[in-house]
């Protein structure tokens, strides 16, 4: 089925196993209802990239794997609405994102602190009434390969995360 590699990941949401082989990006459903204003995602990480980066089973000699850690807050007028692997970072429903930049996602064999502030996107801000009425969802995603959802990465890439903390404010 042309899925040569899958990244190790952990996320808040659900996984639709029945859809995993025919449409893997839509099999991941991100988010839970959230009633607070997220401020930052904090914690510690260690990361070691695997030795050989592949794309669709083909070795990419000049490419090195990197991890991804991010949190998203998005609008969900209907509780059944969820972003998925193909829309979690580019949907017009996104309100704010806390994410590692490419420059900061570095290999390290020692526990390294991070503090990722939530930044508004799509020209949006949090509406207090919508927040109170449960019209937002939040997800946190941790992945050993930034392009793992597209079956690109390196076997052996390892991401450790500890003391993960979501900092939020009441409405």
Coordinates of C-alpha atoms in Angstrom, one line a residue, residues 16-144:
X16 CA -9.9 5.5 12.8
X17 CA -8.3 2.0 12.2
X18 CA -10.9 1.2 9.5
X19 CA -9.7 4.1 7.5
X20 CA -5.9 3.7 8.2
X21 CA -5.0 1.8 5.0
X22 CA -7.2 3.5 2.4
X23 CA -6.8 7.1 3.7
X24 CA -4.2 7.3 6.5
X25 CA -4.1 11.1 6.8
X26 CA -7.9 11.2 7.5
X27 CA -7.5 8.3 10.0
X28 CA -6.0 10.5 12.6
X29 CA -8.6 12.8 14.3
X30 CA -7.0 15.5 16.4
X31 CA -8.5 17.3 19.4
X32 CA -10.8 17.4 22.3
X33 CA -13.2 20.2 23.4
X34 CA -11.3 22.8 25.3
X35 CA -12.6 25.6 27.5
X36 CA -9.5 27.6 28.4
X37 CA -7.1 29.9 26.6
X38 CA -3.9 28.0 25.8
X39 CA -0.8 30.1 26.5
X40 CA 2.2 27.8 26.0
X41 CA 3.3 24.2 25.7
X42 CA 6.4 23.4 27.9
X43 CA 8.5 20.4 28.6
X44 CA 11.8 18.7 28.0
X45 CA 12.9 16.6 25.0
X46 CA 15.8 14.5 23.7
X47 CA 16.0 13.6 20.0
X48 CA 18.3 11.4 17.9
X49 CA 17.6 11.1 14.1
X50 CA 17.8 7.8 12.4
X51 CA 20.7 7.1 10.1
X52 CA 18.9 6.8 6.7
X53 CA 16.1 9.1 5.6
X54 CA 13.7 7.6 3.1
X55 CA 10.8 9.0 1.0
X56 CA 8.5 6.4 -0.5
X57 CA 11.1 3.8 0.2
X58 CA 13.8 5.7 -1.7
X59 CA 16.9 6.8 0.2
X60 CA 17.4 10.6 0.4
X61 CA 21.2 11.0 1.0
X62 CA 21.1 14.7 1.6
X63 CA 18.1 14.7 4.0
X64 CA 18.1 14.3 7.8
X65 CA 15.1 13.5 9.9
X66 CA 13.8 15.9 12.5
X67 CA 11.0 15.7 15.1
X68 CA 7.8 17.7 15.5
X69 CA 6.1 18.9 18.7
X70 CA 3.1 21.1 18.4
X71 CA -0.3 22.1 19.9
X72 CA -3.2 23.5 18.0
X73 CA -6.4 25.3 19.0
X74 CA -9.2 25.3 16.4
X75 CA -12.8 26.2 15.9
X76 CA -15.3 23.4 16.0
X77 CA -18.9 24.6 15.9
X78 CA -20.0 21.0 15.8
X79 CA -18.5 18.6 18.4
X80 CA -18.2 15.9 15.7
X81 CA -15.9 18.1 13.6
X82 CA -12.2 17.2 13.9
X83 CA -9.1 18.2 12.1
X84 CA -7.0 15.3 10.7
X85 CA -3.5 14.5 9.5
X86 CA -4.0 16.4 6.3
X87 CA -5.6 19.5 7.8
X88 CA -4.1 19.9 11.3
X89 CA -1.6 22.6 10.3
X90 CA -3.2 24.3 7.4
X91 CA -7.0 24.5 8.1
X92 CA -8.7 27.9 8.1
X93 CA -10.3 26.7 11.3
X94 CA -7.0 27.1 13.2
X95 CA -7.0 29.8 15.8
X96 CA -3.5 29.4 17.4
X97 CA -0.5 27.1 17.2
X98 CA 2.5 26.4 19.5
X99 CA 5.2 24.6 17.5
X100 CA 8.9 24.0 17.2
X101 CA 10.5 25.9 14.4
X102 CA 12.7 24.0 12.0
X103 CA 15.8 25.8 13.4
X104 CA 15.0 24.9 17.0
X105 CA 14.2 21.2 16.4
X106 CA 17.7 20.0 17.0
X107 CA 19.3 16.7 18.0
X108 CA 20.4 16.4 21.6
X109 CA 21.3 13.6 23.9
X110 CA 20.6 15.7 27.0
X111 CA 17.2 16.8 28.3
X112 CA 16.5 20.1 26.7
X113 CA 13.8 22.5 28.0
X114 CA 11.3 24.0 25.6
X115 CA 8.6 26.7 26.0
X116 CA 6.4 27.1 22.9
X117 CA 4.1 30.1 23.0
X118 CA 0.7 29.8 21.3
X119 CA 0.6 32.3 18.3
X120 CA -2.6 33.4 16.6
X121 CA -3.0 32.3 13.0
X122 CA -5.5 33.1 10.2
X123 CA -6.1 36.5 11.6
X124 CA -8.2 35.0 14.4
X125 CA -8.5 35.4 18.1
X126 CA -10.3 33.5 20.8
X127 CA -13.9 34.5 21.2
X128 CA -14.9 34.3 24.9
X129 CA -18.5 33.2 24.2
X130 CA -17.4 30.4 21.8
X131 CA -14.8 29.3 24.4
X132 CA -17.5 29.1 27.1
X133 CA -19.8 27.2 24.8
X134 CA -17.2 24.5 23.9
X135 CA -16.7 25.6 20.3
X136 CA -12.9 25.1 20.3
X137 CA -10.8 21.9 20.3
X138 CA -7.2 21.4 21.3
X139 CA -4.7 18.8 20.3
X140 CA -1.1 18.1 21.2
X141 CA 1.1 16.2 18.7
X142 CA 4.5 14.6 19.3
X143 CA 6.2 12.9 16.4
X144 CA 9.6 11.4 15.9

